[in-house]
CSV table of C-alpha atoms in Angstrom, one decimal:
chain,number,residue,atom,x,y,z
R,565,UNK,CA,57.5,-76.4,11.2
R,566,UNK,CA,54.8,-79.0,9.7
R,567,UNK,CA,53.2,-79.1,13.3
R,568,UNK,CA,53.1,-75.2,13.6
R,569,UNK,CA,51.9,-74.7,10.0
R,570,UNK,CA,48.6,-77.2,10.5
R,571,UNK,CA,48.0,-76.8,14.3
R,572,UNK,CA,49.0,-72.9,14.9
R,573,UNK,CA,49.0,-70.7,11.6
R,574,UNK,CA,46.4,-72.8,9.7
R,575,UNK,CA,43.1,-70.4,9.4
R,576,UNK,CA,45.0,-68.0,11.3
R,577,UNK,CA,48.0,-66.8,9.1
R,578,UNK,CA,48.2,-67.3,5.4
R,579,UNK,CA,51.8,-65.8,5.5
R,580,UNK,CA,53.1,-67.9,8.0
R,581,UNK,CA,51.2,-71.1,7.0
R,582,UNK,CA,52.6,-70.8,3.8
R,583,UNK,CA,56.4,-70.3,4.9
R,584,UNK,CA,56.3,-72.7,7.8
R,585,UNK,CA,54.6,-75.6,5.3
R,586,UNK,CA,57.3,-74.8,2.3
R,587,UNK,CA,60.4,-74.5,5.6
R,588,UNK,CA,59.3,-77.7,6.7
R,589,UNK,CA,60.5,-79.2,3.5
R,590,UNK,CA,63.7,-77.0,3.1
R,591,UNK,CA,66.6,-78.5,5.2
R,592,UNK,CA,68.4,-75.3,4.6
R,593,UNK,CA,66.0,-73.0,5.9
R,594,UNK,CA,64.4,-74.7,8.9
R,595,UNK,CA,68.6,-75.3,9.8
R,596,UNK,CA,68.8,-72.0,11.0
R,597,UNK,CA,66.7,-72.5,13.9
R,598,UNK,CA,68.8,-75.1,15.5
R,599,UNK,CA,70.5,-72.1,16.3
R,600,UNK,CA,68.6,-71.4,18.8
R,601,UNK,CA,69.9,-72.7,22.8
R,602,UNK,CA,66.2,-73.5,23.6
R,603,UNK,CA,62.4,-73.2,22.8
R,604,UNK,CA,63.6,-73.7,19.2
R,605,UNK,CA,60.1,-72.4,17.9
R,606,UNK,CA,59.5,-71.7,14.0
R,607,UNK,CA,58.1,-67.8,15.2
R,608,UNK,CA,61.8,-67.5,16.4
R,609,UNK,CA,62.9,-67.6,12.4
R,610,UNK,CA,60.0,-65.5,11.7
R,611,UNK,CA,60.6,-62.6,13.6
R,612,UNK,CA,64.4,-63.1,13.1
R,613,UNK,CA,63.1,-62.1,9.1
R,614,UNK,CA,61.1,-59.8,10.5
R,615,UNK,CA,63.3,-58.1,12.0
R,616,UNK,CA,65.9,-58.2,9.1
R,617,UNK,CA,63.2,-57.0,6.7
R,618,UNK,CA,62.0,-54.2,8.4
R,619,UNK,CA,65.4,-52.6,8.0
R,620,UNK,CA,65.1,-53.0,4.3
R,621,UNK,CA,62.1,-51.6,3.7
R,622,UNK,CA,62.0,-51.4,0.1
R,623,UNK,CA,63.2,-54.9,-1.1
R,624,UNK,CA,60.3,-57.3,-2.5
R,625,UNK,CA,60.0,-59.6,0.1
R,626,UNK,CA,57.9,-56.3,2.3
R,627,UNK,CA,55.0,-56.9,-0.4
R,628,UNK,CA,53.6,-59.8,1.7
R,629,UNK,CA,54.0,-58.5,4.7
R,630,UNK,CA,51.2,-55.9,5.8
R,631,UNK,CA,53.1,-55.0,8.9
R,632,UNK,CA,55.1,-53.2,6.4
R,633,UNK,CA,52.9,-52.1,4.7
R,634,UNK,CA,52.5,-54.7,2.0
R,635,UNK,CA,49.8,-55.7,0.2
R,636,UNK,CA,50.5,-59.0,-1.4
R,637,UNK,CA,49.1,-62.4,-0.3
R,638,UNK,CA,50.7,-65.6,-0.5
R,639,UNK,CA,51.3,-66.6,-4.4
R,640,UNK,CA,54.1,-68.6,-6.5
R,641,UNK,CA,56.2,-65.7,-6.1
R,642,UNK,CA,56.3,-65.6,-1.7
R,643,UNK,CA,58.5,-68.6,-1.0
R,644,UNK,CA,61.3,-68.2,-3.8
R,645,UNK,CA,61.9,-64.2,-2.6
R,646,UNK,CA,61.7,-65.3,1.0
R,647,UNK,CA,63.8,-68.3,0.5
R,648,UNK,CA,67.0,-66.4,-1.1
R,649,UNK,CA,66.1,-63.7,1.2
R,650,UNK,CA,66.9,-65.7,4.0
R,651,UNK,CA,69.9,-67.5,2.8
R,652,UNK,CA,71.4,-64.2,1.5
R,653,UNK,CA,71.2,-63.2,5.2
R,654,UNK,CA,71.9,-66.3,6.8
R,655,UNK,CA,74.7,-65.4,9.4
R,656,UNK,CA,72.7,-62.4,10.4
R,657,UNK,CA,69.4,-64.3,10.9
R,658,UNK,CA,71.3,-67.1,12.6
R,659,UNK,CA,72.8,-64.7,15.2
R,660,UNK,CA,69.4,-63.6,16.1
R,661,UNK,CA,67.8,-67.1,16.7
R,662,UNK,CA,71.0,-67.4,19.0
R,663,UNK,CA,70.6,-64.4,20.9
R,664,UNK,CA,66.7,-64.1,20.9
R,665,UNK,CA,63.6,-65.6,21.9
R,666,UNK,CA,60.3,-65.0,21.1
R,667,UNK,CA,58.7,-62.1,23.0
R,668,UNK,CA,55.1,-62.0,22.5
R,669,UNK,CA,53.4,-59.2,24.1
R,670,UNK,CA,49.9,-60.3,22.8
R,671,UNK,CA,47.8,-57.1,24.2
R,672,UNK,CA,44.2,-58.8,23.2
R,673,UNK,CA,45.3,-61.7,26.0
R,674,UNK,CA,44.0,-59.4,28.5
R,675,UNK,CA,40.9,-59.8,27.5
R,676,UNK,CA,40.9,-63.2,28.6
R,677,UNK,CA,42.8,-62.8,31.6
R,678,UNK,CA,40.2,-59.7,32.7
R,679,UNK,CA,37.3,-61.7,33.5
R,680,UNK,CA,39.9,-64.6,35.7
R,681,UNK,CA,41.3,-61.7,37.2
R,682,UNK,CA,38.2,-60.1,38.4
R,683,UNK,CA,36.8,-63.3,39.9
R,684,UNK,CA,40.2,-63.5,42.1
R,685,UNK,CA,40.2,-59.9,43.2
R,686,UNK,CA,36.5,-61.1,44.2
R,687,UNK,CA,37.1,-63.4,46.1
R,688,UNK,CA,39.9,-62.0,47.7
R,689,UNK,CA,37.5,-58.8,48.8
R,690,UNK,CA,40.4,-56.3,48.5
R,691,UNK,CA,42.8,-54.6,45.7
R,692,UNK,CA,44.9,-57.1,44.5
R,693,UNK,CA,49.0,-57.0,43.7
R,694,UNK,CA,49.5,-58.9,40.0
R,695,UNK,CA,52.5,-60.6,39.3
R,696,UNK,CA,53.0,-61.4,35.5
R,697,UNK,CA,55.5,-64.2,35.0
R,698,UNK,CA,57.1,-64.1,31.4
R,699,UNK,CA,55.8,-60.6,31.6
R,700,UNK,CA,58.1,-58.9,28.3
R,701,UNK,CA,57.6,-55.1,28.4
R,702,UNK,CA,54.4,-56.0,31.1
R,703,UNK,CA,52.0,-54.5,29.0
R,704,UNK,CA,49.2,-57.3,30.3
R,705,UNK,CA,49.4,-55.8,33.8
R,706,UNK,CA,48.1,-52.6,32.3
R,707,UNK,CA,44.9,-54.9,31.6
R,708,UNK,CA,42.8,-52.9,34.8
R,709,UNK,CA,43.5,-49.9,32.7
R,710,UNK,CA,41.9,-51.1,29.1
R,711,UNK,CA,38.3,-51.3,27.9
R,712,UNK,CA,36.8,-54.3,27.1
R,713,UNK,CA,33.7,-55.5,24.7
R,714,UNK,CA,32.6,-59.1,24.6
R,715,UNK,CA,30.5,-60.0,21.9
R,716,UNK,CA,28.4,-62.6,22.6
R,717,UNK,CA,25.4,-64.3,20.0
R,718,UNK,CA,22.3,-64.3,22.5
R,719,UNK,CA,23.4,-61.2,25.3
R,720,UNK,CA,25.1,-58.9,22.5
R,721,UNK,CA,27.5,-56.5,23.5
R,722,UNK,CA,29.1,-57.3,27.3
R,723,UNK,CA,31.0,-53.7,28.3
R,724,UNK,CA,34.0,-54.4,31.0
R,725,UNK,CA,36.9,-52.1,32.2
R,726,UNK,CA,36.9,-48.4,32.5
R,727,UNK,CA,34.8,-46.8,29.3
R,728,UNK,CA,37.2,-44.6,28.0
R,729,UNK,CA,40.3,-46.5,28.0
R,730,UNK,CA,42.7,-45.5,24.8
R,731,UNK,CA,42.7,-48.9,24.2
R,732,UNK,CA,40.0,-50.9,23.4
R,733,UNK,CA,40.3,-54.7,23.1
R,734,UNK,CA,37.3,-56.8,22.1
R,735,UNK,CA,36.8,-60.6,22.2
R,736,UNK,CA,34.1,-63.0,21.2
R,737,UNK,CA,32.4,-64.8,23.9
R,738,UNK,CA,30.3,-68.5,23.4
R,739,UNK,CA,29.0,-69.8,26.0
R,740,UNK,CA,29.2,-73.5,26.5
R,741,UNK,CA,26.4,-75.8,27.6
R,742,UNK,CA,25.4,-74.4,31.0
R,743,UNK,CA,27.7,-71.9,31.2
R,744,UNK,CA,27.0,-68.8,32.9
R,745,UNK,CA,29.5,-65.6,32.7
R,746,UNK,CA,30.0,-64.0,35.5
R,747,UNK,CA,29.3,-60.1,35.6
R,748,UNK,CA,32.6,-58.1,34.7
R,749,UNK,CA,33.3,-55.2,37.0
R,750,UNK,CA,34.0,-51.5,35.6
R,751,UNK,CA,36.6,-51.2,37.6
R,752,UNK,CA,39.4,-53.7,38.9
R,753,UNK,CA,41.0,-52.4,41.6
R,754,UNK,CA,44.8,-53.3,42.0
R,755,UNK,CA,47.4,-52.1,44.5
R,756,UNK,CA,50.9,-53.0,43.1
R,757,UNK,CA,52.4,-54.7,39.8
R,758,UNK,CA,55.3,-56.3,39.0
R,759,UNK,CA,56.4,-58.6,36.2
R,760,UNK,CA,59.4,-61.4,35.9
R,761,UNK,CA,61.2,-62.6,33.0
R,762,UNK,CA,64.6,-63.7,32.1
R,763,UNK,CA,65.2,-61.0,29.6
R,764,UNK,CA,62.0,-58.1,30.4
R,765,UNK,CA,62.0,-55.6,27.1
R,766,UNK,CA,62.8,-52.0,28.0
R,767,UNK,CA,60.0,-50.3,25.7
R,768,UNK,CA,62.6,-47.0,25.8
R,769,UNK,CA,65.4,-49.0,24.2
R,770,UNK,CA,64.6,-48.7,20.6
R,771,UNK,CA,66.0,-51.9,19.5
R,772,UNK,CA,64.0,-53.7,22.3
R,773,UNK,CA,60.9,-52.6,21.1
R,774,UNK,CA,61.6,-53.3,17.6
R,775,UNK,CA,62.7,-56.7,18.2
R,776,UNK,CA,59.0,-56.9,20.0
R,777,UNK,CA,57.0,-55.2,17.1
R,778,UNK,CA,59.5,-58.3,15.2
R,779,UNK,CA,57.6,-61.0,16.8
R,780,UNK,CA,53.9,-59.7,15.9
R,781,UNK,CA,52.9,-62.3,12.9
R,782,UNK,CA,53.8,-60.5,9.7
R,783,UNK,CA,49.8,-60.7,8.0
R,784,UNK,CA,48.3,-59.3,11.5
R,785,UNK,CA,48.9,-55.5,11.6
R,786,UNK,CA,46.0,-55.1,14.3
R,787,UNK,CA,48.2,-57.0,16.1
R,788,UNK,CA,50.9,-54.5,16.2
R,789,UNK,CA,48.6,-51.6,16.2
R,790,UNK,CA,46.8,-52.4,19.2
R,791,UNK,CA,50.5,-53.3,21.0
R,792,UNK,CA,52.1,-49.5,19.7
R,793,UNK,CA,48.7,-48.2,21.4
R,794,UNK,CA,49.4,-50.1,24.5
R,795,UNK,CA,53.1,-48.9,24.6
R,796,UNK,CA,51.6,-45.2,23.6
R,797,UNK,CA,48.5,-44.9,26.5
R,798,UNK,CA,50.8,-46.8,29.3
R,799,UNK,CA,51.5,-43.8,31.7
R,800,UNK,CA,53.9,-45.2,33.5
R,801,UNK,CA,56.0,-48.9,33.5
R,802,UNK,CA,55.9,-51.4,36.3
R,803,UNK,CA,58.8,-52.8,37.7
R,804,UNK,CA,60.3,-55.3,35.3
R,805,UNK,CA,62.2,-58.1,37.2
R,806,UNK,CA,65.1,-60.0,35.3
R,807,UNK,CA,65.2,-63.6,36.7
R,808,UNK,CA,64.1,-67.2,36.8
R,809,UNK,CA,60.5,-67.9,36.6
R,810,UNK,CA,61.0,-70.6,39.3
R,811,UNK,CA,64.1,-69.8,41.7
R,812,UNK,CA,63.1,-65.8,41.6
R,813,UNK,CA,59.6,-66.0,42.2
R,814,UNK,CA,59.3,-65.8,45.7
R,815,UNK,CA,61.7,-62.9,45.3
R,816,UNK,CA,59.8,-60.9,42.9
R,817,UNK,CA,56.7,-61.8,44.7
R,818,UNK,CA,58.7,-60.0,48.0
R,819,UNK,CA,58.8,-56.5,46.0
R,820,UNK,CA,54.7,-56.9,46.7
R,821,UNK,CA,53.5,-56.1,50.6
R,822,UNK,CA,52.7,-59.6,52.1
R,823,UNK,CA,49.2,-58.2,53.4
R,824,UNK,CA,48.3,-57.5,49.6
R,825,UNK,CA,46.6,-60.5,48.2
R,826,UNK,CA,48.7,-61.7,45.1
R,827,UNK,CA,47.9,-62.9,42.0
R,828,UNK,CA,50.1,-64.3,39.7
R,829,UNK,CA,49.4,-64.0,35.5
R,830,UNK,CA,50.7,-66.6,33.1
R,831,UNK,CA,50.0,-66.5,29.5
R,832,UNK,CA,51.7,-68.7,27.2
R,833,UNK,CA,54.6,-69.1,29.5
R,834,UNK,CA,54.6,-72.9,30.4
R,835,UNK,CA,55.3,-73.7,27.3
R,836,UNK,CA,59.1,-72.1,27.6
R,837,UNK,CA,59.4,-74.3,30.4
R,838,UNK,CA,60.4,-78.3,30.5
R,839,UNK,CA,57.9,-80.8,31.8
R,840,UNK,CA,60.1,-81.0,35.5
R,841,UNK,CA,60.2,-77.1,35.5
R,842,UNK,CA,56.5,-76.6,35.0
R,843,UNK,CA,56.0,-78.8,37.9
R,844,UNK,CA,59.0,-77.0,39.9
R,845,UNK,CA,57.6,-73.7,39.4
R,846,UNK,CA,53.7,-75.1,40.3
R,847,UNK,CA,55.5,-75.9,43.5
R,848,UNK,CA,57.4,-72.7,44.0
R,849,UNK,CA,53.5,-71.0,43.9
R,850,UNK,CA,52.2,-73.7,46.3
R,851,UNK,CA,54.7,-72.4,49.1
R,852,UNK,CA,54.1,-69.4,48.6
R,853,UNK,CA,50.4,-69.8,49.3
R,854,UNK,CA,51.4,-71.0,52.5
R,855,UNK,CA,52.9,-67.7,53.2
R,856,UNK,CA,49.8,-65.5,51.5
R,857,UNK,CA,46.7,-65.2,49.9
R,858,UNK,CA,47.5,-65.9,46.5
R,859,UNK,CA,45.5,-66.9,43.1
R,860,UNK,CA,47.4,-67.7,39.6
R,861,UNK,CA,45.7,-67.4,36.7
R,862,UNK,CA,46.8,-69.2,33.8
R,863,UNK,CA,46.3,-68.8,30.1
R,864,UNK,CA,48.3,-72.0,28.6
R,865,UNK,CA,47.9,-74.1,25.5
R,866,UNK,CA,47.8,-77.7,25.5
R,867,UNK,CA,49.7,-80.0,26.8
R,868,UNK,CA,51.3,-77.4,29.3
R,869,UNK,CA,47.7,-76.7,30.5
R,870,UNK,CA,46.6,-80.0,31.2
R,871,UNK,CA,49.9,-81.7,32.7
R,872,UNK,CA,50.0,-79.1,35.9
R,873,UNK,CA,47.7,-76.8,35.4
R,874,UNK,CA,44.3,-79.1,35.1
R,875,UNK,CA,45.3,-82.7,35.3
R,876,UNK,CA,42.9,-85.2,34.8
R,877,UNK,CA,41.0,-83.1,32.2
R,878,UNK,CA,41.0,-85.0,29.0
R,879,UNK,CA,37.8,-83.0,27.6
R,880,UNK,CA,39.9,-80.5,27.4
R,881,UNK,CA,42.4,-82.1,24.6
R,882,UNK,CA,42.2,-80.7,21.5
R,883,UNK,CA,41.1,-83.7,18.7
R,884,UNK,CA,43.9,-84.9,16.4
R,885,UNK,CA,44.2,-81.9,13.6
R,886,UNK,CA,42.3,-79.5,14.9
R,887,UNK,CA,44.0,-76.4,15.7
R,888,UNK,CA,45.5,-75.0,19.0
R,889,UNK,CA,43.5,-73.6,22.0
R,890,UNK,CA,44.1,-72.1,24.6
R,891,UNK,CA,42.8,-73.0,28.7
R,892,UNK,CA,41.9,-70.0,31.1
R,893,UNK,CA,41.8,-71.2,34.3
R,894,UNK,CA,41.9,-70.4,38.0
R,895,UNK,CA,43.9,-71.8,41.1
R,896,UNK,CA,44.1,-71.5,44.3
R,897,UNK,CA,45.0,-73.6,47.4
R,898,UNK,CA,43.3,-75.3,49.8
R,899,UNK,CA,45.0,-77.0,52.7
R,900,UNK,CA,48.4,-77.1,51.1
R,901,UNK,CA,47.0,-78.3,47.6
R,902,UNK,CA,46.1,-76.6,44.5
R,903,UNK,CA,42.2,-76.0,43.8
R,904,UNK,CA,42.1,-75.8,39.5
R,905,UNK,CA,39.2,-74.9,37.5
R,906,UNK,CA,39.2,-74.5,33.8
R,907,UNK,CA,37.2,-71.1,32.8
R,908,UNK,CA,37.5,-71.1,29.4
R,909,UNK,CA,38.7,-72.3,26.0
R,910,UNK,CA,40.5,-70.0,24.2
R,911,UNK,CA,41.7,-68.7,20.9
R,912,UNK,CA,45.8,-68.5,21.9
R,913,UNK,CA,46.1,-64.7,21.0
R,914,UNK,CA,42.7,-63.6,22.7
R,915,UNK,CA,40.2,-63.2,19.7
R,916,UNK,CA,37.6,-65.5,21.0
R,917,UNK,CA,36.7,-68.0,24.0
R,918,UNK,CA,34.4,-70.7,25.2
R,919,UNK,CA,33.2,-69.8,28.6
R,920,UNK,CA,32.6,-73.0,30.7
R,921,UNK,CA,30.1,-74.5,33.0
């Protein structure tokens, strides 16, 4: 809870930074998250409340939480109502955290995963087939479909995507020291989509979709508005595969014709994975480079991204205290091995990146 609240929600959420810092010194509280049988994250609690609270709309507690329309920021008054609101609620919170994990369709990722994206299908000179691992309702393999606008100190405005997407995502862009960003295309052209999780959200089952609208950060209502757009504008779903990220791979990659080159997406999904199953499933994409053309791009926050991803990179470890980041970067394989390149530094739910040299 104390790491969450400095590294994660610090300068990011006020709501959250103030509940994680007080939970982190409330045995009670922080106790029901040992409920959960893995990836015992503090954002599991959190949107266990949330989901709780939005079914009681008028009790106090909904003041600080502008997803519900509240109003209120964090004051003396937050942590007491949310404290016997939780406790009051304890079995039913607890069962969620049990049953649950955190399912974080973050729609702005895509604009970090456009630009990787676009340099794969370019190098791979025809339309691709994408593959989202830990893909939720698989609204970031719509990302060909949205509109994008960098916005950049020295260049402006950079346009990307098709112009009149109904959803429009936009993302600040720095360019490092000798960096260079490549030109985004208009158009991305893809062939086939498929996604992979161990429990993919139905966006027609109501309780699915509310218990994703739950995991939306409770003081970010663009958040959640630009992920009910998403679910509004998508015309139709891709296929949502239920399985293992590493021992159903090579299956779900199947469902995609072998003469289509693939690439894989991963965004904050390493981190739901141990260190020996990051490395299994690194594997798992290595043989099946033997069998295709294949790219992954990755969107992972330290350590996951430097330990398989990008070993050897120490520049790119965040300094004691400062907060989170994410690492954009592209593989592919060469003779049997893996070819990684770090892109870009990234804010973890797509407001802003570093581009680098």
């Amino acid at each position: 809870m104390r790491r969450f609240a400095e590294h994660e929600a610090a300068g990011v959420s006020p709501l959250y930074f103030h509940l994680a810092s007080h939970a982190a010194e409330d045995d009670e509280v922080a106790a029901l998250l040992a409920a959960a049988p893995y990836a015992a994250h503090p954002t599991l609690l959190f949107a266990a409340v949330h989901r709780v609270l939005a079914g009681e709309p008028i009790h106090p507690l909904t003041e600080y939480y502008p997803t519900l329309a509240g109003s209120s920021g964090p004051d003396n008054g937050l942590w007491p109502t949310f404290r016997t609101f939780v406790l009051e609620r304890a079995e039913r919170i607890r069962e969620i955290v049990a049953t649950r994990h955190t399912q974080t369709n973050e729609v702005n990722r895509a604009a970090l995963l456009y630009p990787a994206v676009a340099a794969a299908a370019k190098q791979a000179k025809a339309p691709v087939g994408l593959l989202e691992v830990g893909c939720s309702a698989g609204l970031l393999l719509d990302l060909d479909r949205y509109g994008y606008r960098y916005q950049t100190e020295d260049a402006g405005q950079v346009a990307a995507g098709p112009a009149k997407s109904a959803v429009g995502l936009h993302c600040a862009l720095e360019l490092a020291p000798g960096a260079t960003m490549p030109a985004l295309p208009k158009k991305l052209a893809v062939a086939a989509k498929v996604g992979l999780d161990r429990a993919p959200v139905d966006l027609d089952d109501e309780e699915e979709a509310a218990w994703l609208e739950a995991c939306v950060w409770g003081d970010q209502p663009e958040r959640l508005r630009l992920l009910l757009t998403a679910a509004r504008a998508r015309k139709s779903a891709p296929e949502l595969v239920r399985g293992d990220a590493v021992d159903d791979l090579a299956g779900t990659a199947a469902r995609i014709d072998d003469g289509v080159p693939l690439v894989v997406l991963t965004s904050n999904t390493l981190t739901y994975l141990s260190p020996e199953r990051r490395a299994d499933f690194v594997a798992a994409l290595g043989k099946l480079a033997g069998d295709r053309p294949l790219w992954w791009v990755s969107h992972e926050s330290y350590p996951a991204a430097l330990e398989v991803v990008l070993p050897g990179r120490a520049d790119l470890t965040p300094d004691v205290g400062a907060p989170a980041f994410g690492v954009l970067g592209l593989t592919a394989w060469r003779d049997g091995e893996p070819v990684a390149r770090a892109l870009a530094k990234t804010n973890l739910h797509g407001r802003r990146m570093e581009w680098l040299p």
